[in-house]
Short mmCIF file of C-alpha atoms and ligand atoms in Angstrom, two decimals:
data_model
loop_
_atom_site.label_atom_id
_atom_site.label_comp_id
_atom_site.label_asym_id
_atom_site.label_seq_id
_atom_site.Cartn_x
_atom_site.Cartn_y
_atom_site.Cartn_z
CA UNK F 21 -40.12 27.24 72.19
CA UNK F 22 -38.95 23.91 73.75
CA UNK F 23 -40.98 22.85 76.62
CA UNK F 24 -38.36 20.98 78.67
CA UNK F 25 -40.94 19.73 81.22
CA UNK F 26 -42.11 17.30 78.69
CA UNK F 27 -40.91 13.69 79.18
CA UNK F 28 -38.01 13.02 76.85
CA UNK F 29 -38.29 10.15 74.55
CA UNK F 30 -35.27 7.80 74.29
CA UNK F 31 -33.67 6.57 71.05
CA UNK F 32 -31.72 3.43 70.48
CA UNK F 33 -28.99 3.86 67.91
CA UNK F 34 -28.85 1.66 64.83
CA UNK F 35 -27.20 -1.60 65.66
CA UNK F 36 -23.38 -1.81 65.15
CA UNK F 37 -23.71 -4.20 62.26
CA UNK F 38 -26.25 -2.07 60.40
CA UNK F 39 -27.14 -4.68 57.70
CA UNK F 40 -28.32 -8.11 58.85
CA UNK F 41 -28.00 -10.90 56.19
CA UNK F 42 -31.63 -10.70 55.69
CA UNK F 43 -31.40 -6.97 54.96
CA UNK F 44 -28.61 -7.43 52.60
CA UNK F 45 -30.75 -10.02 50.73
CA UNK F 46 -33.65 -7.58 50.81
CA UNK F 47 -31.44 -4.85 49.38
CA UNK F 48 -30.21 -7.18 46.61
CA UNK F 49 -33.70 -8.21 45.70
CA UNK F 50 -34.89 -4.63 45.54
CA UNK F 51 -37.55 -5.00 48.09
CA UNK F 52 -39.14 -1.97 49.45
CA UNK F 53 -42.22 -0.18 50.95
CA UNK F 54 -44.22 2.06 48.75
CA UNK F 55 -46.69 4.31 50.44
CA UNK F 56 -49.26 6.76 49.23
CA UNK F 57 -50.12 10.03 50.91
CA UNK F 58 -53.74 9.48 50.99
CA UNK F 59 -53.39 6.47 53.24
CA UNK F 60 -51.58 8.32 55.96
CA UNK F 61 -53.07 9.48 59.17
CA UNK F 62 -52.84 13.09 60.52
CA UNK F 63 -49.87 14.20 62.55
CA UNK F 64 -49.25 13.75 66.28
CA UNK F 65 -50.65 16.10 68.83
CA UNK F 66 -48.28 17.95 71.22
CA UNK F 67 -49.69 16.95 74.55
CA UNK F 68 -47.83 14.53 76.77
CA UNK F 69 -47.92 14.45 80.58
CA UNK F 70 -45.02 15.74 82.55
CA UNK F 71 -42.86 13.31 84.45
CA UNK F 72 -39.73 13.61 86.60
CA UNK F 73 -36.91 11.11 86.06
CA UNK F 74 -36.47 8.73 88.93
CA UNK F 75 -33.03 9.30 90.58
CA UNK F 76 -33.70 7.69 93.97
CA UNK F 77 -31.18 4.92 94.57
CA UNK F 78 -29.14 5.72 91.58
CA UNK F 79 -25.59 4.40 92.39
CA UNK F 80 -24.18 6.70 89.75
CA UNK F 81 -25.11 9.63 92.02
CA UNK F 82 -24.49 8.03 95.46
CA UNK F 83 -21.07 6.47 94.87
CA UNK F 84 -17.97 7.99 93.65
CA UNK F 85 -16.96 6.29 90.39
CA UNK F 86 -13.28 5.23 89.79
CA UNK F 87 -12.74 8.35 87.56
CA UNK F 88 -13.24 10.40 90.71
CA UNK F 89 -11.17 8.33 93.03
CA UNK F 90 -8.20 7.49 90.85
CA UNK F 91 -5.45 9.38 89.07
CA UNK F 92 -6.26 10.24 85.45
CA UNK F 93 -3.97 9.67 82.54
CA UNK F 94 -1.12 12.20 81.89
CA UNK F 95 -1.14 14.68 79.07
CA UNK F 96 0.21 13.53 75.71
CA UNK F 97 -0.56 9.83 76.43
CA UNK F 98 -2.03 10.20 72.94
CA UNK F 99 0.11 12.89 71.08
CA UNK F 100 -2.60 12.75 68.47
CA UNK F 101 -6.13 12.59 70.07
CA UNK F 102 -8.77 9.95 69.54
CA UNK F 103 -12.46 9.56 70.25
CA UNK F 104 -13.65 7.97 73.44
CA UNK F 105 -13.64 4.05 73.27
CA UNK F 106 -17.33 4.40 73.97
CA UNK F 107 -17.81 5.95 70.40
CA UNK F 108 -16.29 3.04 68.57
CA UNK F 109 -19.54 2.49 66.69
CA UNK F 110 -19.26 5.85 64.95
CA UNK F 111 -17.11 4.92 61.94
CA UNK F 112 -17.12 5.12 58.09
CA UNK F 113 -18.67 1.97 56.68
CA UNK F 114 -18.66 0.36 53.27
CA UNK F 115 -22.08 -0.83 52.04
CA UNK F 116 -22.37 -4.68 51.68
CA UNK F 117 -24.57 -3.95 48.80
CA UNK F 118 -21.83 -2.25 46.76
CA UNK F 119 -18.91 -4.12 45.18
CA UNK F 120 -15.27 -3.19 45.88
CA UNK F 121 -13.19 -3.52 42.72
CA UNK F 122 -9.52 -3.29 43.60
CA UNK F 123 -9.10 0.08 45.38
CA UNK F 124 -12.18 1.41 43.76
CA UNK F 125 -14.97 1.80 46.40
CA UNK F 126 -16.73 4.13 48.69
CA UNK F 127 -17.04 4.52 52.44
CA UNK F 128 -19.92 6.34 53.97
CA UNK F 129 -20.11 8.99 56.72
CA UNK F 130 -22.12 8.08 59.77
CA UNK F 131 -24.55 11.06 59.45
CA UNK F 132 -26.83 9.53 62.26
CA UNK F 133 -24.01 10.29 64.74
CA UNK F 134 -23.01 13.78 63.70
CA UNK F 135 -23.79 17.11 65.41
CA UNK F 136 -23.59 20.59 63.86
CA UNK F 137 -22.16 20.77 60.31
CA UNK F 138 -18.47 19.94 60.32
CA UNK F 139 -17.52 16.37 59.47
CA UNK F 140 -14.52 15.17 61.59
CA UNK F 141 -11.75 14.50 59.12
CA UNK F 142 -11.54 10.89 60.23
CA UNK F 143 -15.25 10.43 59.39
CA UNK F 144 -15.30 12.19 55.95
CA UNK F 145 -16.65 9.83 53.30
CA UNK F 146 -14.22 8.41 50.84
CA UNK F 147 -14.72 7.74 47.15
CA UNK F 148 -11.66 6.42 45.23
CA UNK F 149 -11.73 5.18 41.73
CA UNK F 150 -8.36 3.55 42.07
CA UNK F 151 -7.46 3.57 45.83
CA UNK F 152 -5.63 6.15 47.94
CA UNK F 153 -2.06 7.13 48.35
CA UNK F 154 -0.17 8.96 50.96
CA UNK F 155 1.80 11.22 48.66
CA UNK F 156 5.14 12.77 49.79
CA UNK F 157 4.39 16.53 49.84
CA UNK F 158 8.19 17.29 49.01
CA UNK F 159 7.72 15.28 45.75
CA UNK F 160 4.34 16.64 44.90
CA UNK F 161 4.03 19.18 42.12
CA UNK F 162 1.16 21.24 40.60
CA UNK F 163 1.59 22.03 36.84
CA UNK F 164 -0.61 24.89 35.47
CA UNK F 165 -0.67 25.06 31.62
CA UNK F 166 -2.84 26.01 28.72
CA UNK F 167 -4.18 23.73 26.02
CA UNK F 168 -2.13 26.15 23.99
CA UNK F 169 0.24 28.99 25.02
CA UNK F 170 -1.98 31.78 23.93
CA UNK F 171 -4.64 30.81 26.55
CA UNK F 172 -2.14 30.90 29.39
CA UNK F 173 1.12 32.82 28.84
CA UNK F 174 3.43 31.62 31.56
CA UNK F 175 2.89 27.96 32.31
CA UNK F 176 4.36 27.04 35.68
CA UNK F 177 5.01 24.13 38.05
CA UNK F 178 4.39 24.78 41.75
CA UNK F 179 5.89 22.88 44.71
CA UNK F 180 3.84 22.64 47.92
CA UNK F 181 6.09 25.24 49.48
CA UNK F 182 5.55 27.63 46.52
CA UNK F 183 1.75 27.26 46.95
CA UNK F 184 1.61 27.54 50.65
CA UNK F 185 3.40 31.00 50.44
CA UNK F 186 0.46 32.44 48.52
CA UNK F 187 -2.43 34.48 50.09
CA UNK F 188 -4.89 31.78 51.38
CA UNK F 189 -8.47 31.61 52.31
CA UNK F 190 -10.53 29.19 54.57
CA UNK F 191 -14.16 28.45 53.79
CA UNK F 192 -16.72 25.94 54.86
CA UNK F 193 -18.33 23.72 52.18
CA UNK F 194 -20.14 20.55 51.72
CA UNK F 195 -18.90 17.88 49.28
CA UNK F 196 -21.52 15.40 47.95
CA UNK F 197 -20.75 12.53 45.50
CA UNK F 198 -23.21 12.82 42.52
CA UNK F 199 -24.07 9.23 43.22
CA UNK F 200 -25.33 9.95 46.77
CA UNK F 201 -28.77 8.49 47.33
CA UNK F 202 -28.21 6.76 44.00
CA UNK F 203 -29.63 3.32 44.90
CA UNK F 204 -33.00 4.98 45.82
CA UNK F 205 -33.68 5.53 42.01
CA UNK F 206 -34.00 1.85 41.79
CA UNK F 207 -36.34 1.57 44.84
CA UNK F 208 -33.66 -0.15 46.74
CA UNK F 209 -34.68 0.29 50.56
CA UNK F 210 -31.14 1.21 51.83
CA UNK F 211 -31.65 0.72 55.57
CA UNK F 212 -29.84 3.67 57.22
CA UNK F 213 -29.02 7.34 56.52
CA UNK F 214 -25.33 6.39 56.57
CA UNK F 215 -26.01 4.54 53.24
CA UNK F 216 -28.77 6.60 51.80
CA UNK F 217 -27.08 10.00 52.25
CA UNK F 218 -23.52 9.36 53.64
CA UNK F 219 -21.65 10.22 50.54
CA UNK F 220 -21.83 13.84 52.04
CA UNK F 221 -19.44 15.60 54.27
CA UNK F 222 -18.65 19.25 55.21
CA UNK F 223 -15.38 20.74 56.13
CA UNK F 224 -13.44 23.97 56.54
CA UNK F 225 -11.05 23.99 53.56
CA UNK F 226 -7.93 26.14 53.33
CA UNK F 227 -6.00 27.00 50.36
CA UNK F 228 -5.45 29.38 47.54
CA UNK F 229 -8.11 30.43 45.14
CA UNK F 230 -7.39 28.80 41.73
CA UNK F 231 -7.90 32.36 40.16
CA UNK F 232 -4.67 33.47 41.94
CA UNK F 233 -2.69 30.72 40.25
CA UNK F 234 -4.16 31.33 36.84
CA UNK F 235 -3.53 35.12 37.01
CA UNK F 236 -0.03 34.36 38.20
CA UNK F 237 0.42 32.35 35.01
CA UNK F 238 -1.07 35.03 32.75
CA UNK F 239 -4.40 33.48 31.96
CA UNK F 240 -6.55 34.87 29.10
CA UNK F 241 -10.03 34.87 30.51
CA UNK F 242 -11.64 35.89 27.25
CA UNK F 243 -10.65 32.82 25.36
CA UNK F 244 -9.91 30.37 28.25
CA UNK F 245 -13.37 29.52 29.29
CA UNK F 246 -12.73 26.00 30.85
CA UNK F 247 -10.14 24.35 33.05
CA UNK F 248 -9.39 20.73 33.27
CA UNK F 249 -8.31 19.30 36.54
CA UNK F 250 -6.24 16.12 36.84
CA UNK F 251 -5.35 13.96 39.80
CA UNK F 252 -2.03 12.17 40.43
CA UNK F 253 -3.61 8.70 41.22
CA UNK F 254 -4.01 5.85 38.69
CA UNK F 255 -7.74 6.58 37.91
CA UNK F 256 -6.98 9.27 35.21
CA UNK F 257 -9.53 11.43 37.01
CA UNK F 258 -10.09 14.52 34.92
CA UNK F 259 -12.97 16.93 35.07
CA UNK F 260 -13.90 20.17 33.19
CA UNK F 261 -14.71 23.11 35.41
CA UNK F 262 -16.33 26.20 33.73
CA UNK F 263 -14.27 29.40 34.16
CA UNK F 264 -17.18 31.38 35.73
CA UNK F 265 -16.68 29.29 38.82
CA UNK F 266 -12.96 30.02 38.95
CA UNK F 267 -13.33 33.79 38.11
CA UNK F 268 -15.69 34.37 41.02
CA UNK F 269 -12.96 33.15 43.41
CA UNK F 270 -14.84 30.10 44.83
CA UNK F 271 -12.81 27.30 43.36
CA UNK F 272 -9.85 26.61 45.59
CA UNK F 273 -6.60 24.60 45.43
CA UNK F 274 -6.71 23.39 49.03
CA UNK F 275 -4.26 21.79 51.30
CA UNK F 276 -6.16 22.32 54.59
CA UNK F 277 -9.04 20.45 56.02
CA UNK F 278 -10.53 21.34 59.42
CA UNK F 279 -7.55 23.16 60.57
CA UNK F 280 -4.73 20.51 59.58
CA UNK F 281 -3.45 19.17 56.37
CA UNK F 282 -5.89 17.16 54.24
CA UNK F 283 -6.15 13.49 55.11
CA UNK F 284 -4.45 11.11 52.53
CA UNK F 285 -7.92 9.56 51.88
CA UNK F 286 -9.14 13.07 50.87
CA UNK F 287 -6.30 14.10 48.63
CA UNK F 288 -3.28 14.94 50.64
CA UNK F 289 -1.30 17.08 49.91
CA UNK F 290 -3.69 18.98 47.38
CA UNK F 291 -7.11 18.79 46.18
CA UNK F 292 -9.52 20.97 44.25
CA UNK F 293 -12.53 22.40 46.12
CA UNK F 294 -15.38 23.27 43.74
CA UNK F 295 -18.15 24.59 45.97
CA UNK F 296 -21.73 23.36 45.14
CA UNK F 297 -20.48 20.92 42.44
CA UNK F 298 -20.59 17.14 42.73
CA UNK F 299 -17.66 15.39 44.39
CA UNK F 300 -16.19 14.06 41.30
CA UNK F 301 -15.02 17.42 40.30
CA UNK F 302 -13.19 17.83 43.51
CA UNK F 303 -10.10 16.27 42.16
CA UNK F 304 -7.80 14.79 44.81
CA UNK F 305 -3.98 14.56 44.77
CA UNK F 306 -4.33 17.48 42.30
CA UNK F 307 -1.40 17.53 40.00
CA UNK F 308 -2.32 19.50 36.89
CA UNK F 309 -4.70 22.35 35.72
CA UNK F 310 -5.06 23.07 32.16
CA UNK F 311 -6.87 26.15 30.68
CA UNK F 312 -8.89 25.35 27.51
CA UNK F 313 -11.39 27.01 25.23
CA UNK F 314 -13.99 24.15 25.30
CA UNK F 315 -15.23 21.42 27.58
CA UNK F 316 -13.01 18.31 27.49
CA UNK F 317 -15.69 15.63 27.56
CA UNK F 318 -13.26 13.22 29.40
CA UNK F 319 -14.44 9.71 30.36
CA UNK F 320 -15.63 10.91 33.85
CA UNK F 321 -17.96 13.37 32.09
CA UNK F 322 -18.91 11.77 28.83
CA UNK F 323 -19.68 8.31 30.09
CA UNK F 324 -19.95 8.68 33.87
CA UNK F 325 -21.84 11.09 35.98
CA UNK F 326 -24.37 11.76 33.28
CA UNK F 327 -28.18 11.56 33.62
CA UNK F 328 -30.37 9.30 31.40
CA UNK F 329 -33.64 11.46 30.87
CA UNK F 330 -37.15 10.02 30.05
CA UNK F 331 -36.63 11.10 26.47
CA UNK F 332 -33.77 8.69 26.18
CA UNK F 333 -31.13 11.51 25.87
CA UNK F 334 -28.25 11.67 28.24
CA UNK F 335 -27.73 14.97 30.13
CA UNK F 336 -23.89 15.86 30.47
CA UNK F 337 -22.34 18.21 32.90
CA UNK F 338 -25.37 18.42 35.39
CA UNK F 339 -22.74 19.10 38.03
CA UNK F 340 -24.48 21.46 40.48
CA UNK F 341 -25.93 19.57 43.49
CA UNK F 342 -29.48 20.83 43.73
CA UNK F 343 -31.12 21.72 47.06
CA UNK F 344 -31.62 18.59 49.35
CA UNK F 345 -32.06 17.70 52.94
CA UNK F 346 -32.32 14.59 55.15
CA UNK F 347 -33.39 13.89 58.72
CA UNK F 348 -30.60 12.03 60.49
CA UNK F 349 -32.11 11.68 63.91
CA UNK F 350 -34.15 9.64 64.07
CA UNK F 351 -33.41 7.68 60.90
CA UNK F 352 -33.58 4.13 59.44
CA UNK F 353 -32.30 1.37 61.66
CA UNK F 354 -32.85 3.38 64.86
CA UNK F 355 -35.73 2.69 67.38
CA UNK F 356 -37.86 5.14 69.35
CA UNK F 357 -37.92 3.40 72.72
CA UNK F 358 -40.62 5.71 74.35
CA UNK F 359 -43.31 8.18 73.45
CA UNK F 360 -42.57 11.70 74.12
CA UNK F 361 -40.35 14.62 73.12
CA UNK F 362 -37.70 14.31 70.22
CA UNK F 363 -35.42 16.80 68.84
CA UNK F 364 -35.71 15.81 65.21
CA UNK F 365 -32.46 16.85 63.53
CA UNK F 366 -30.95 16.88 60.15
CA UNK F 367 -29.02 18.48 57.51
CA UNK F 368 -29.88 20.67 54.53
CA UNK F 369 -27.67 21.93 51.55
CA UNK F 370 -27.74 23.47 48.22
CA UNK F 371 -25.11 23.82 45.52
CA UNK F 372 -26.69 27.11 44.43
CA UNK F 373 -26.08 29.09 47.74
CA UNK F 374 -27.61 29.24 51.21
CA UNK F 375 -30.44 27.38 52.64
CA UNK F 376 -33.51 29.65 53.28
CA UNK F 377 -35.90 27.28 54.97
CA UNK F 378 -36.41 23.62 55.99
CA UNK F 379 -39.94 22.36 56.72
CA UNK F 380 -40.58 19.00 58.58
CA UNK F 381 -43.68 16.77 58.22
CA UNK F 382 -44.53 13.91 60.62
CA UNK F 383 -47.39 12.69 58.48
CA UNK F 384 -45.77 11.88 55.12
CA UNK F 385 -46.03 15.32 53.60
CA UNK F 386 -49.64 16.44 54.53
CA UNK F 387 -48.81 18.94 57.16
CA UNK F 388 -45.48 20.81 57.49
CA UNK F 389 -43.96 22.88 60.25
CA UNK F 390 -40.81 25.22 59.75
CA UNK F 391 -37.67 23.88 61.45
CA UNK F 392 -35.06 25.95 63.38
CA UNK F 393 -31.82 26.53 61.39
CA UNK F 394 -28.50 26.52 63.23
CA UNK F 395 -26.62 29.79 62.25
CA UNK F 396 -24.72 31.22 60.75
CA UNK F 397 -26.18 29.69 57.55
CA UNK F 398 -23.24 29.49 55.08
CA UNK F 399 -22.96 29.46 51.36
CA UNK F 400 -22.79 25.94 49.90
CA UNK F 401 -22.24 24.38 53.24
CA UNK F 402 -24.32 21.98 55.22
CA UNK F 403 -27.01 23.67 57.47
CA UNK F 404 -28.25 21.91 60.52
CA UNK F 405 -31.96 22.06 61.28
CA UNK F 406 -33.83 20.99 64.43
CA UNK F 407 -37.56 20.72 65.31
CA UNK F 408 -39.45 19.66 68.41
CA UNK F 409 -41.56 16.70 68.02
CA UNK F 410 -43.64 14.69 70.44
CA UNK F 411 -44.23 11.13 69.44
CA UNK F 412 -47.55 9.87 70.50
CA UNK F 413 -46.70 6.33 69.88
CA UNK F 414 -48.67 5.94 66.64
CA UNK F 415 -47.31 5.27 63.26
CA UNK F 416 -45.71 8.34 61.62
CA UNK F 417 -43.63 9.37 58.60
CA UNK F 418 -40.91 11.94 59.12
CA UNK F 419 -39.83 13.97 56.14
CA UNK F 420 -37.83 17.15 55.45
CA UNK F 421 -38.04 19.56 52.65
CA UNK F 422 -35.52 22.19 52.11
CA UNK F 423 -35.78 25.57 50.17
CA UNK F 424 -32.61 27.45 49.06
CA UNK F 425 -32.09 31.22 48.57
CA UNK F 426 -32.99 30.84 44.86
CA UNK F 427 -36.48 29.76 45.97
CA UNK F 428 -35.99 26.20 44.62
CA UNK F 429 -37.92 23.70 46.66
CA UNK F 430 -36.71 20.10 47.17
CA UNK F 431 -38.81 17.78 45.08
CA UNK F 432 -40.95 14.75 46.07
CA UNK F 433 -40.19 11.39 44.39
CA UNK F 434 -43.17 11.90 42.20
CA UNK F 435 -41.94 15.42 41.00
CA UNK F 436 -38.38 14.19 40.52
CA UNK F 437 -39.27 11.14 38.49
CA UNK F 438 -41.76 13.34 36.27
CA UNK F 439 -38.62 15.28 35.12
CA UNK F 440 -35.81 12.74 35.37
CA UNK F 441 -37.52 9.38 34.71
CA UNK F 442 -36.48 6.27 36.53
CA UNK F 443 -33.19 5.09 35.00
CA UNK F 444 -30.75 7.52 36.66
CA UNK F 445 -27.97 6.76 39.07
CA UNK F 446 -26.88 10.25 39.84
CA UNK F 447 -28.31 13.58 41.29
CA UNK F 448 -31.12 12.29 43.36
CA UNK F 449 -32.24 15.15 45.71
CA UNK F 450 -35.79 13.93 46.40
CA UNK F 451 -37.60 14.21 49.77
CA UNK F 452 -36.43 11.25 52.14
CA UNK F 453 -39.06 9.50 54.19
CA UNK F 454 -38.60 7.57 57.48
CA UNK F 455 -41.47 5.48 58.59
CA UNK F 456 -41.98 4.87 62.36
CA UNK F 457 -44.23 2.00 63.42
CA UNK F 458 -45.87 1.42 66.83
CA UNK F 459 -42.88 -0.54 68.07
CA UNK F 460 -40.80 2.58 67.43
CA UNK F 461 -38.71 0.99 64.64
CA UNK F 462 -37.64 3.56 62.02
CA UNK F 463 -37.25 2.38 58.36
CA UNK F 464 -36.67 3.77 54.88
CA UNK F 465 -39.80 4.14 52.74
CA UNK F 466 -40.57 6.05 49.56
CA UNK F 467 -43.57 8.41 49.53
CA UNK F 468 -44.49 9.20 45.99
N1 MTE X 530 -7.79 11.96 41.81
C1 MTE X 530 -9.04 11.53 42.08
N2 MTE X 530 -9.85 12.49 42.57
C2 MTE X 530 -11.13 12.15 43.04
C3 MTE X 530 -11.62 10.81 42.93
C4 MTE X 530 -10.63 9.89 42.56
O1 MTE X 530 -11.01 8.67 42.53
N3 MTE X 530 -9.45 10.25 42.08
N4 MTE X 530 -12.94 10.56 43.35
C5 MTE X 530 -13.93 11.70 43.05
C6 MTE X 530 -15.19 11.43 43.66
S1 MTE X 530 -16.17 10.44 42.51
C7 MTE X 530 -15.63 11.93 44.71
S2 MTE X 530 -17.33 11.88 45.17
C8 MTE X 530 -14.73 12.79 45.56
C9 MTE X 530 -14.75 12.21 47.02
O2 MTE X 530 -13.94 12.99 47.87
P1 MTE X 530 -13.47 12.28 49.21
O3 MTE X 530 -13.00 10.89 48.93
O4 MTE X 530 -12.47 13.23 49.85
O5 MTE X 530 -14.79 12.16 50.11
O6 MTE X 530 -13.43 12.79 45.18
C10 MTE X 530 -13.36 13.00 43.75
N5 MTE X 530 -11.95 13.23 43.40
MO1 MO X 531 -18.33 10.68 43.39
#
């Protein structure tokens, strides 16, 4: 139970400009801190004297502020609502360490500023291989065809109006780019959780199960074991999806995101939702689905999004995002300003189903305590965890370790590298460590 009589600690958010020039240079030079478990001290104890907060003489209590003594703004001053001006630091950011080539780039979700599990649509990360478009829904079409007519008897072209008349569903799912946390393979000490893990978002998506469309078009499930999804942008984004994922009803052709139409950056007016699978398969501006009898080995699955293994072989189609978690508060770039109580909070997810348990360590993985999960825990969605922690002012290393309903345990860096080697870019789900020093500064370190 939370003992609210404990003195709360205070946290300074990461600075507005997360990366100083010096940090950018450090990132570029690949400098980072390595730590070994054996060097770490034992965890903090949970005894801190109680203290009341001083309120005497506080003008915020004694005087009426202007918002109490003046007229407020009328309704519909903003026909579409916006966040408070005091939240202007909570934005998507591009990493100065990553090059932008034309429209091809990525912006990261500010995970350090989020609550619960839903990513507000305006803060959803973006990954475009060839920039984004605001497509006229009246001119958008979705073609469904077979690689030959025996695989799909009645090829069709749907308008948005056609699609939105069909029986729809709404489900909450995370989407994570396969390259999320990718720089950490190369020991680059990316300074904040926005950059280490921010190619991750979670929304309620609304749309029609792809299965409904395929059955409407007379699919032959016996022979048509794969679908190819194609986007309408200039990136020739095409990905193969195994038919099992479609047949179980999970893959959706979605137009809704968090109760409104998709944002243009996220695929307006139509995107594929492939729960548990890496972001690249969530084809945006979806314009065509083809049913085939074998995987297509397109450029985005034969050359990109593959894993170079220690044997020297490339692994293809490793598309399911394995169980992973990260502490977002406190996290890199933030500063603990006082000893005392903190609600350590973060996110856990698994492409294989629900999160079963999250453990948190404050001593770099020697001792673990089980965190509280915010329910209801949902299938292939982010799960928020929280745990009480009293910082005693001494150096500490915070880590979280998630376990999913299949029993899979999130690996340490040592365990992951033993299987995957060191040359990967994609699919890094290792345990993240945040080091806290006596000054309260929090930074990104790797515990092997
Ligand atoms: N048509 C199209 N679909 C696309 C992409 C793209 O560039 N073009 N990027 C993919 C990648 S790599 C990812 S990680 C996700 C990102 O989705 P988001 O931008 O909505 O976060 O979209 C995927 N779908
Ligand atoms: Mo991606």
